[in-house]
XYZ file of C-alpha atoms in Angstrom:
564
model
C -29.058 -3.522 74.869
C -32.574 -2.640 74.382
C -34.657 -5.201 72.597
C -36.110 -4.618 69.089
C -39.004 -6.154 67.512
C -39.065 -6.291 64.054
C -41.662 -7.163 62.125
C -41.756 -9.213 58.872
C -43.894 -7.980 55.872
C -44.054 -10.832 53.751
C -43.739 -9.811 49.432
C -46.984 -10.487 47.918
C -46.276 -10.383 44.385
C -43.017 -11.502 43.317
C -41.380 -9.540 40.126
C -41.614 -11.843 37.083
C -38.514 -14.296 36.302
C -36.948 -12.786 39.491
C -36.643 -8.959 37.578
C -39.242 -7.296 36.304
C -39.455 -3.285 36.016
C -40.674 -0.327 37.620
C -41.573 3.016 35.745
C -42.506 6.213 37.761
C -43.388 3.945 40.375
C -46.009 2.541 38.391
C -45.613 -1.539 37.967
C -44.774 -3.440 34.789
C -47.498 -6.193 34.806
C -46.532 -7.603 31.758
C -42.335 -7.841 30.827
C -41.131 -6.542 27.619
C -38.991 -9.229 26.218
C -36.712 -8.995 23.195
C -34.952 -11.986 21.049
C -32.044 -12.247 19.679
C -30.915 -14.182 16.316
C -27.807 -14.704 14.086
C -26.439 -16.596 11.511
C -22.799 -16.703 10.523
C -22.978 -17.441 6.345
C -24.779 -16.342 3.589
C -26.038 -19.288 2.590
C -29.747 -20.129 1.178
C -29.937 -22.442 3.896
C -28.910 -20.569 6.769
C -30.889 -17.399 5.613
C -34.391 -19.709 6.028
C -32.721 -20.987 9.261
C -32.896 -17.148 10.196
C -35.983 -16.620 9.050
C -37.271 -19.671 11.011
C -36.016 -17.793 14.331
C -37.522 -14.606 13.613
C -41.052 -16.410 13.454
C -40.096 -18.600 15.933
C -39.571 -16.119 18.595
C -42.318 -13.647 17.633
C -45.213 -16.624 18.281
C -43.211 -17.763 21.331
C -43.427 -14.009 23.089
C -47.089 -13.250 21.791
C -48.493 -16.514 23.154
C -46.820 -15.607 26.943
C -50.087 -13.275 28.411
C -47.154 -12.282 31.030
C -44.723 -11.138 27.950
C -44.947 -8.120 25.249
C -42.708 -8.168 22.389
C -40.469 -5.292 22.438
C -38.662 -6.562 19.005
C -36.535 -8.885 17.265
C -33.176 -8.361 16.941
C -31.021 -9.791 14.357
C -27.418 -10.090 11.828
C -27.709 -11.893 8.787
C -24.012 -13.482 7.376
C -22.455 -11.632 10.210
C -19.623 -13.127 12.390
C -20.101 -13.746 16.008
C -16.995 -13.057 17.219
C -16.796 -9.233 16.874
C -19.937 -7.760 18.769
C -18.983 -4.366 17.525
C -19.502 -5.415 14.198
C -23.287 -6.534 14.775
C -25.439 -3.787 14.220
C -28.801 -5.490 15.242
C -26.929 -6.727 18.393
C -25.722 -3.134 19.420
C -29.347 -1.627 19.160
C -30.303 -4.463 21.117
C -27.528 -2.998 24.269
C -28.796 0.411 23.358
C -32.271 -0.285 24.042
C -32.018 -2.249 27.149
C -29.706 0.546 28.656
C -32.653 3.090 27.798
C -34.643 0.629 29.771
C -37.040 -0.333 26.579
C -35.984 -3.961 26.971
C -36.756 -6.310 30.160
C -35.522 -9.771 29.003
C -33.731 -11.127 26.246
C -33.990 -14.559 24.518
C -31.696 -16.033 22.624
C -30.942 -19.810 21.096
C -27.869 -20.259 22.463
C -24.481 -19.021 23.929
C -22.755 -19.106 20.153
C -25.586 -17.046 18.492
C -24.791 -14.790 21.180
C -21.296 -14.109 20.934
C -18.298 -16.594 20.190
C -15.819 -14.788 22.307
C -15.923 -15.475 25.762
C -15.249 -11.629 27.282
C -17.495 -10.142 24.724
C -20.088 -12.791 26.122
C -19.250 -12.297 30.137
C -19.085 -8.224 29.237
C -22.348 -7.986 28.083
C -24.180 -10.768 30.354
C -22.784 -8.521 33.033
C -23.396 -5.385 31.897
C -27.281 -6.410 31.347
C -27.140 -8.034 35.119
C -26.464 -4.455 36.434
C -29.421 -3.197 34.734
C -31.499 -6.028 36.251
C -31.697 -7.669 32.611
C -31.456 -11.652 32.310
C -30.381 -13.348 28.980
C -32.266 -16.696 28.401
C -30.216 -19.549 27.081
C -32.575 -21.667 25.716
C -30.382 -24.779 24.185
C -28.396 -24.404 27.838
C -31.156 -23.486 30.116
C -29.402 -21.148 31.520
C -30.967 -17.351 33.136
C -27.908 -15.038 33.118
C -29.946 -14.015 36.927
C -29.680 -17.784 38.414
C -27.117 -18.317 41.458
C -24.637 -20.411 38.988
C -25.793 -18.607 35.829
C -22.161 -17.071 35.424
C -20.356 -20.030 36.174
C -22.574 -22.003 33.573
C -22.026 -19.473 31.068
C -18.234 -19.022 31.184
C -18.126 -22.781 30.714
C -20.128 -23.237 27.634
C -18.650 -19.540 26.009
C -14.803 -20.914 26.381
C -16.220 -24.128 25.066
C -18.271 -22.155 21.998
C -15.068 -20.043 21.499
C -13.043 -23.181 21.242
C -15.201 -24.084 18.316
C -14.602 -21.109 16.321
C -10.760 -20.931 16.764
C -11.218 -25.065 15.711
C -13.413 -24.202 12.858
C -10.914 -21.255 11.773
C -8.352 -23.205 11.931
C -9.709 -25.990 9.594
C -10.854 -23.254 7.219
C -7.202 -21.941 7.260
C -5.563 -25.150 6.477
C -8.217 -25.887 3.343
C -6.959 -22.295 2.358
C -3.760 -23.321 2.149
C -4.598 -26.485 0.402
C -6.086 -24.550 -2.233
C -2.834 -22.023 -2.587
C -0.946 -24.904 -3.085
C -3.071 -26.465 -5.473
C -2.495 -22.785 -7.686
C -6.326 -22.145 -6.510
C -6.753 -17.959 -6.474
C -8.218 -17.631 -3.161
C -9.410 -14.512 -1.548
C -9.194 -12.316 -5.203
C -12.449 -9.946 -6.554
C -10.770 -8.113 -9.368
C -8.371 -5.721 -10.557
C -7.803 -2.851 -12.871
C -7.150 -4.371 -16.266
C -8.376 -7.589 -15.731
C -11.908 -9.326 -15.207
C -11.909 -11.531 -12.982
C -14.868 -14.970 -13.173
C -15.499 -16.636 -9.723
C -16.973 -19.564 -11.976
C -13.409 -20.809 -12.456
C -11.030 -18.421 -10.558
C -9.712 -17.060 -13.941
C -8.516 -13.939 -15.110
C -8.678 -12.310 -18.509
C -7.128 -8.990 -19.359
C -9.883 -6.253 -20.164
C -8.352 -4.738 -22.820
C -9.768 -0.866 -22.288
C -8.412 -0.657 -18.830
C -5.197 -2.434 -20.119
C -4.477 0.522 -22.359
C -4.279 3.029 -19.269
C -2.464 0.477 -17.545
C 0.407 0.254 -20.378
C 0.072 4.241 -20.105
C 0.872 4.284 -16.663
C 3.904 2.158 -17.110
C 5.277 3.815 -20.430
C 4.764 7.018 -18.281
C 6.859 6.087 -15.574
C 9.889 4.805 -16.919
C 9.724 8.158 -19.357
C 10.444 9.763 -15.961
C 7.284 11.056 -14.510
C 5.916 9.889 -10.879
C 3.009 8.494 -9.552
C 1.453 11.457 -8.691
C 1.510 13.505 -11.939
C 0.627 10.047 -13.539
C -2.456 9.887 -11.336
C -3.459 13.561 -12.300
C -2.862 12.970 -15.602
C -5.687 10.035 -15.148
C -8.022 12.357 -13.499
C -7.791 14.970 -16.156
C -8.449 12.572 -18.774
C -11.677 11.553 -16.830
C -10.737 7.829 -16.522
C -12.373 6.073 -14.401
C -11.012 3.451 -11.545
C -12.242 -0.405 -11.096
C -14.987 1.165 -9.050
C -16.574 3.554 -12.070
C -15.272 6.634 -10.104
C -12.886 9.336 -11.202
C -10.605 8.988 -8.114
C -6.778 8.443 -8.461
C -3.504 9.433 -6.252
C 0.004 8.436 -6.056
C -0.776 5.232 -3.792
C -3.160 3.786 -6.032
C -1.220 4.129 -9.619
C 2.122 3.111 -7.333
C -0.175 0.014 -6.581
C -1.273 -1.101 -9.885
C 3.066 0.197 -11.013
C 4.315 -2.626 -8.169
C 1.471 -5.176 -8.589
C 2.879 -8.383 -9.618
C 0.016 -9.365 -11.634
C 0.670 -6.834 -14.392
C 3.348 -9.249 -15.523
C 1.255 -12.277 -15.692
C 2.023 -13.480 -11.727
C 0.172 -14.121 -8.694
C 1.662 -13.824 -4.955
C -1.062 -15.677 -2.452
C -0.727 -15.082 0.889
C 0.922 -11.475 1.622
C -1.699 -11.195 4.152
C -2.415 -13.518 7.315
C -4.769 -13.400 9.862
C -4.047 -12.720 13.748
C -6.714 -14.913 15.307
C -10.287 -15.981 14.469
C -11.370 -13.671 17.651
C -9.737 -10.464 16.999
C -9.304 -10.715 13.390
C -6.581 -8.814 12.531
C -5.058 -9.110 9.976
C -1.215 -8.733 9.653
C 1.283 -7.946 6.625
C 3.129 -11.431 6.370
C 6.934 -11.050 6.433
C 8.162 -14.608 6.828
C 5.213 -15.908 9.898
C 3.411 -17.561 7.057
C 4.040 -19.570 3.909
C 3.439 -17.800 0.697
C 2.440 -18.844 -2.442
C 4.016 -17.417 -5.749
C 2.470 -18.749 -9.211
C 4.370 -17.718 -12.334
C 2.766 -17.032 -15.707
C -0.429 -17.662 -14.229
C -2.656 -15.686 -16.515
C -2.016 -13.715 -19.473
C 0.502 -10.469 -18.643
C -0.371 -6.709 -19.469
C 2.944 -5.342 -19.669
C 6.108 -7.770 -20.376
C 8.628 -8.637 -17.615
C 11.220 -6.320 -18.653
C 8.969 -3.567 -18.311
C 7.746 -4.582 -15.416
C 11.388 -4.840 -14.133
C 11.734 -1.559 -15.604
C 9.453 0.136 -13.666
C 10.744 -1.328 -10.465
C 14.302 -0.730 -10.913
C 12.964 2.793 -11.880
C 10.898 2.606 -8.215
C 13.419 1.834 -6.445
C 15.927 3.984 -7.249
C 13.324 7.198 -6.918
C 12.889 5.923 -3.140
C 16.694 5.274 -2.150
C 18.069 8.364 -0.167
C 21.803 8.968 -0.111
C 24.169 10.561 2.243
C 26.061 13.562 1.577
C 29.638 13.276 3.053
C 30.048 16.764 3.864
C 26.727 17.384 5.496
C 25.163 14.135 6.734
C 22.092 15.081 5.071
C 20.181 12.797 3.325
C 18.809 13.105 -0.474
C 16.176 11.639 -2.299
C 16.866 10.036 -6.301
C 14.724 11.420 -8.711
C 14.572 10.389 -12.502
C 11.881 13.004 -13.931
C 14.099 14.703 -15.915
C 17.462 13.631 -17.973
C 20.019 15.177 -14.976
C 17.548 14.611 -12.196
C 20.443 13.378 -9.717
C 23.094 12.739 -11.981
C 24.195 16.989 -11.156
C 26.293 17.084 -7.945
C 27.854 19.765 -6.839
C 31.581 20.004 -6.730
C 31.854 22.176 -3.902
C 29.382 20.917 -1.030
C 28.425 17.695 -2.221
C 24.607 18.839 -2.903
C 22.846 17.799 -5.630
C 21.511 20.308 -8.141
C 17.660 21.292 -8.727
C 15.571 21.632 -12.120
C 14.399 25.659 -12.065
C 13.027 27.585 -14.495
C 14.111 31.506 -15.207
C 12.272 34.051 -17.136
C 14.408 35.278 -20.358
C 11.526 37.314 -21.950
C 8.306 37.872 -21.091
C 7.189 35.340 -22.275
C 9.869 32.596 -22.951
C 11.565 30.678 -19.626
C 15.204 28.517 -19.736
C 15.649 25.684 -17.379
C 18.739 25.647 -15.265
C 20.365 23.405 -12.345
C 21.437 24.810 -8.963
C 22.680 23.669 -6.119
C 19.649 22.556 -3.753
C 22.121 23.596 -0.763
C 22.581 27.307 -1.542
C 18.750 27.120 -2.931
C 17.687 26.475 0.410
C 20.359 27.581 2.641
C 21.286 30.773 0.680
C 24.050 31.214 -1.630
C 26.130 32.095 1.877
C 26.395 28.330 2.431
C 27.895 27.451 -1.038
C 29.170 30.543 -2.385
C 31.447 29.941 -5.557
C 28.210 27.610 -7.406
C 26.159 29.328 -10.208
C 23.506 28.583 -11.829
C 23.758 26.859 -15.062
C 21.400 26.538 -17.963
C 20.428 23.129 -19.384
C 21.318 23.565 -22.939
C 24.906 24.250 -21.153
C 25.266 21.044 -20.084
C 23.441 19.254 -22.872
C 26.126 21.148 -24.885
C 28.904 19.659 -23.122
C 28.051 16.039 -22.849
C 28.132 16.272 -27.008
C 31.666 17.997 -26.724
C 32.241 15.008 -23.772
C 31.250 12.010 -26.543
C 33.085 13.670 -28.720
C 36.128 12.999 -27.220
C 34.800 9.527 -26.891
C 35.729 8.797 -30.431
C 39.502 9.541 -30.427
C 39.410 6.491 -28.037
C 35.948 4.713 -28.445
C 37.333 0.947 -27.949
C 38.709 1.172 -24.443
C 35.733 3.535 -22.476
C 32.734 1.432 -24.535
C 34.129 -2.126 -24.348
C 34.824 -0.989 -20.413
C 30.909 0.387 -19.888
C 29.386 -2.625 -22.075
C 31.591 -4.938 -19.868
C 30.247 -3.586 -17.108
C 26.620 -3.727 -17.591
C 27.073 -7.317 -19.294
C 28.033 -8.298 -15.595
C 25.770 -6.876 -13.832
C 22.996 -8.239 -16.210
C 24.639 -11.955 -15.682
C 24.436 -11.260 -12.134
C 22.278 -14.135 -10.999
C 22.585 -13.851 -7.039
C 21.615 -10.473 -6.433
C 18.769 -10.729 -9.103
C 17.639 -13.572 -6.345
C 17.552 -11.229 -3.462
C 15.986 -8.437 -5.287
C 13.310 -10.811 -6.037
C 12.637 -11.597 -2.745
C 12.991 -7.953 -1.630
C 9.901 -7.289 -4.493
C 7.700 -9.475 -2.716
C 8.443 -7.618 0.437
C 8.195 -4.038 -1.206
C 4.817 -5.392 -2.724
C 3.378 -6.414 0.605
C 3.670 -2.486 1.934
C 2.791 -1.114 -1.245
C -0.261 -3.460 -1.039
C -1.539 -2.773 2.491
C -0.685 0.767 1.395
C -2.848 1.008 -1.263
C -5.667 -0.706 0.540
C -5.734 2.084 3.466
C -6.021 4.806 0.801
C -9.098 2.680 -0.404
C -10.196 2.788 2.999
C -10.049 6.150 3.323
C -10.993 7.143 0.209
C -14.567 4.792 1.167
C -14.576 6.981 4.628
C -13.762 4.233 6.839
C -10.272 5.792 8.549
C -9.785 9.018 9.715
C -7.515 11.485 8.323
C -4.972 11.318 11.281
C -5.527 7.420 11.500
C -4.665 6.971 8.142
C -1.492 9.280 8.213
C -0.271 7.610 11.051
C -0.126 4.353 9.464
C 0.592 5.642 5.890
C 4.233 7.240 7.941
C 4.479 3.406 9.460
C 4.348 2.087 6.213
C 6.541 4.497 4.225
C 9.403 4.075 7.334
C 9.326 0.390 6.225
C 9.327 0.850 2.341
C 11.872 2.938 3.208
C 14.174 0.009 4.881
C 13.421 -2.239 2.347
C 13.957 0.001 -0.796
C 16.968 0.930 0.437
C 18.452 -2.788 0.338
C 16.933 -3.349 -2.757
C 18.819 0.028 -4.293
C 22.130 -0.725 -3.593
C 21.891 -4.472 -4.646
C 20.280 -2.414 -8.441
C 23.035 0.112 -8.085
C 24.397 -1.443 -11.376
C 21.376 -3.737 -12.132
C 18.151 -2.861 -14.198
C 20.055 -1.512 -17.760
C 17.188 -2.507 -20.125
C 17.563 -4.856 -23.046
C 17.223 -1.509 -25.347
C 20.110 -0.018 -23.628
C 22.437 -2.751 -25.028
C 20.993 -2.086 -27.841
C 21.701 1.323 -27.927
C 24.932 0.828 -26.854
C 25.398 -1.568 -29.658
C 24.280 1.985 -32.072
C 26.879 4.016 -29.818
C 29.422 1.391 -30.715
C 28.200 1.406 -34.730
C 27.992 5.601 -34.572
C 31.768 5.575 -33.214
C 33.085 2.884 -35.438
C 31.892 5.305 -38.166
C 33.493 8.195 -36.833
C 29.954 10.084 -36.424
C 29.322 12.960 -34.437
C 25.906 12.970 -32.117
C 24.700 16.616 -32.936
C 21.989 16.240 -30.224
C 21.631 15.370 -26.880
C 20.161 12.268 -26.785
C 19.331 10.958 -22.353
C 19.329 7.102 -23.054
C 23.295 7.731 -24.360
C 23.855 9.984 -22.089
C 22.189 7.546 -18.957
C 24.132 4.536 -20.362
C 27.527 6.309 -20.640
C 27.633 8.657 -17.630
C 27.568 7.500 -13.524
C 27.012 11.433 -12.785
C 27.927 14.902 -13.471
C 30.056 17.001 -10.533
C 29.481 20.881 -11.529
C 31.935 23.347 -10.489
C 35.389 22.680 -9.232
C 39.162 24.296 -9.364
C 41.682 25.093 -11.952
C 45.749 24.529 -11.263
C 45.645 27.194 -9.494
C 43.192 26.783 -6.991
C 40.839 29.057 -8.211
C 36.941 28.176 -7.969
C 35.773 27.535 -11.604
C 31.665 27.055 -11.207
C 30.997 26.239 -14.726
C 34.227 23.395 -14.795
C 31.820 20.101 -15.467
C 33.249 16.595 -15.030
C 31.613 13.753 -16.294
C 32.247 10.738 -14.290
C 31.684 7.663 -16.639
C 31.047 3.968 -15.876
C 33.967 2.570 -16.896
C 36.142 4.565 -13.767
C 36.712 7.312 -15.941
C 36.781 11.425 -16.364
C 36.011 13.305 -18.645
C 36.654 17.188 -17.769
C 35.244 20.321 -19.520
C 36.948 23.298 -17.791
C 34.602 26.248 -18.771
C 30.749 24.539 -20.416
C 29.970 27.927 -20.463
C 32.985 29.967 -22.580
C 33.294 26.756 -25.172
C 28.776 26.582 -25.210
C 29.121 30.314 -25.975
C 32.205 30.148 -28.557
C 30.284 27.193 -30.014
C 27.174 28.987 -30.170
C 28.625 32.239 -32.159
C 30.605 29.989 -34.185
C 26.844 28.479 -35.290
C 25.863 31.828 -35.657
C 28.667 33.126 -38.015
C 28.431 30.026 -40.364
């Protein structure tokens, strides 16, 4: 092996703090250092604190001859524990991986970061770019032999104080919940809220839209009509903006505070490092304060409107197809009509008689859609057809009033008494209200532009699948619960108008809802032959009542009216 000599040229000026910086080959004499500063509150006292670093650091850097100040970085009232969510900290990054930036002080490791990968991420990431981080309460430089090892010591241990100090924040949250404190509340619609004492008092010109919302509803309409019924009547939202949609009048329809409640605690957060926050569905205690501030709308309206919401969401199965249908209540036969050959229910249209004048009739949504190949014997039939013979229907009523009325009163009597499933659909409310609320709060957010489009329809599908489950429960425990104290009392008025012998000459829907389970349309005579306009009104009480032609007796009526 041949021997090599090699010879040694010994460095004669050693780069600054072991990593200083070269530019077009041209060297740095003096290194461009940067601090970094951060406090975690609001506070009067922790702002001077802040303001005390900002000085502090500028005199320290201008007094080094070897240093030049290439900024100060800093968060006010910003959390350590999310680095993503520190904007003066990610310019800070930015700059030193444009190579503006060749050191970086900072007080310590927790006004660094408080999680311990965010901290070892970016120490490391600033190590590749020749960077060091000075800790100054740890003396430690991020470029030292044991540097690391320091640091991933005193990060676990400065992460270990924030989950300790969540956790002690947590439990004096709870303290307060149980003490009937309102924790965690700004506002909402209707009422004003006063962080002096935590109180609520209604504000009486929202309240008005709010009652409008809610008389609305349970006269049939839905959220969305409700909501553009808001817009074109230029009322504004809790923010002073002209901005409504279904999920935010379906919010203030299912809040519980509208009834003069308050449920604490529907929300929970993950961990004090991520800080996500979770819908809480039995992982946490909840708080529930009755009559804890003065109500907008009473409890049976408020009821009302959920029985109302409940049965809108519930989907039922057709036997004959498997398909599933949604319950609407916008108008009086909105899916009462079923039809008596496929099992479909029948849809609201509208058809042109003049011109100028339109009739509303009910067809069946399968031949609608399908064609009238897949349900051929239905026909269309007009509204005032069927209005017609629900009359002729309570007339017969009166020949044996005592039996069918004592029956139906009877029967919503018990279901009014019913005490055990009025439990469970309370506790199903609270559930429904938790969606609803984390619902309503990622419209906000992407109403404010902070979700995208697709985000937010991803979750908004993830949270209808699950309002979906729960409704569901909820609407067959209200199959026969949620008959308002007015219906007994128009009952009671039925009962009175029969006793008299007195003939209802027009169609009135709360007699007509109260009386009647549904309506099949179409059907057979004796002799097996299809009869589309045969309607049979299926009462409450287990019984029929059958009109075999609504259309010959409507039209014999009709001239009858005519020729008198």
């Amino acid at each position: 092996m041949r021997n090599t000599q090699v010879e040694i040229l010994q460095a004669t000026k050693p780069l600054p703090n072991g990593r200083g910086r070269r530019r077009a080959g041209v060297q740095i004499d003096r290194i461009r250092v940067a601090a970094y500063c951060r406090v975690s509150t609001d506070g009067d006292e922790q702002l001077g604190s802040f303001a005390s670093q900002k000085a502090y650091y500028e005199d320290k850097i201008r007094e080094n001859p070897q240093w030049a100040l290439a900024g100060i970085f800093a968060d006010e009232a910003i959390t350590g524990t999310k680095a993503d969510k520190r904007p003066g900290f990610q310019e800070m990054i930015q700059r030193c991986m444009n190579g503006e930036i060749d050191m970086i002080l900072t007080k310590s490791i927790s006004r660094f970061a408080r999680n311990t990968l965010d901290t070892l991420n970016y120490v490391r990431m600033l190590t590749n770019q020749r960077i060091p981080i000075i800790f100054e309460k740890e003396n430690i430089n991020t470029m030292d032999m044991n540097g690391e090892l320091l640091l991933t010591i005193m990060s676990s241990l400065a992460q270990q104080e924030v989950e300790s100090l969540s956790g002690n924040v947590k439990m004096g949250v709870k303290m307060k919940m149980k003490r009937g404190e309102l924790v965690g509340f700004n506002g909402c619609f209707g009422y004003d809220y006063h962080p002096e004492d935590k109180s609520l008092t209604v504000n009486e010109k929202e309240a008005e839209i709010v009652r409008f919302m809610y008389d609305m509803y349970i006269q049939g309409y839905g959220s969305t009509t409700i909501a553009k019924r808001l817009t074109e009547m230029e009322i504004k939202n809790k923010r002073g903006v002209v901005r409504w949609d279904g999920g935010s009048v379906m919010g203030i329809l299912t809040n519980e505070k509208y009834k003069g409640d308050i449920l604490q605690g529907k929300t929970f957060t993950l961990d004090p490092i991520s800080k996500r926050r979770l819908d809480n569905r039995g992982e946490e205690e909840q708080y529930y304060i009755r009559d804890h501030h003065e109500p907008i709308v009473s409890r049976e309206i408020w009821d009302r409107v959920a029985a109302i919401h409940s049965e809108r969401v519930k989907t039922k199965v057709i036997p004959t197809t498997g398909n599933r249908e949604r319950y609407t209540r916008q108008f009086a036969f909105s899916s009462m009509l079923e039809c008596g050959y496929c099992g479909h229910k029948l849809s609201r249209r509208t058809r042109h008689q003049t011109t100028v004048t339109k009739k509303p009739v009910w067809q069946c949504m399968n031949a609608t859609k399908n064609g009238i190949e897949s349900c051929p014997h239905c026909k269309a039939i007009d509204e005032v057809i069927i209005e017609g013979a629900f009359l002729e229907a309570f007339r017969l009523l009166t020949d044996n009033f005592d039996d069918v009325l004592d029956s139906v009163l009877h029967t919503i009597e018990e279901v009014l008494n019913d005490d055990t499933e009025l439990k469970r659909v309370k506790q199903l409310e609270k559930e429904i209200n938790n969606v609803e609320s984390r619902k309503s709060r990622l419209t906000d957010l992407l109403i404010d532009g902070k979700i995208e489009q697709q985000a937010y329809e991803e979750k908004n599908n993830s949270f209808l699948r699950k309002l979906h489950k729960l409704t569901e429960e909820k609407a067959y425990l209200e199959e026969n619960i949620g008959q308002q104290k007015n219906v007994s009392k128009r009952m009671a008025q039925l009962r009175k108008t029969l006793e008299n012998e007195e003939t209802m000459d027009e169609f009135d829907r709360v007699v007509f809802e109260s009386i009647v389970e549904k309506v099949i349309v179409g059907g057979y005579d004796e002799d097996g032959n299809p009869t589309p306009y045969k309607l049979t009104f299926i009462l409450k009480c287990d019984q029929n009542l059958n009109i075999m032609d609504a259309k010959a007796d409507y039209k014999a009526n009709h001239k009858k009216e005519r020729v008198s």
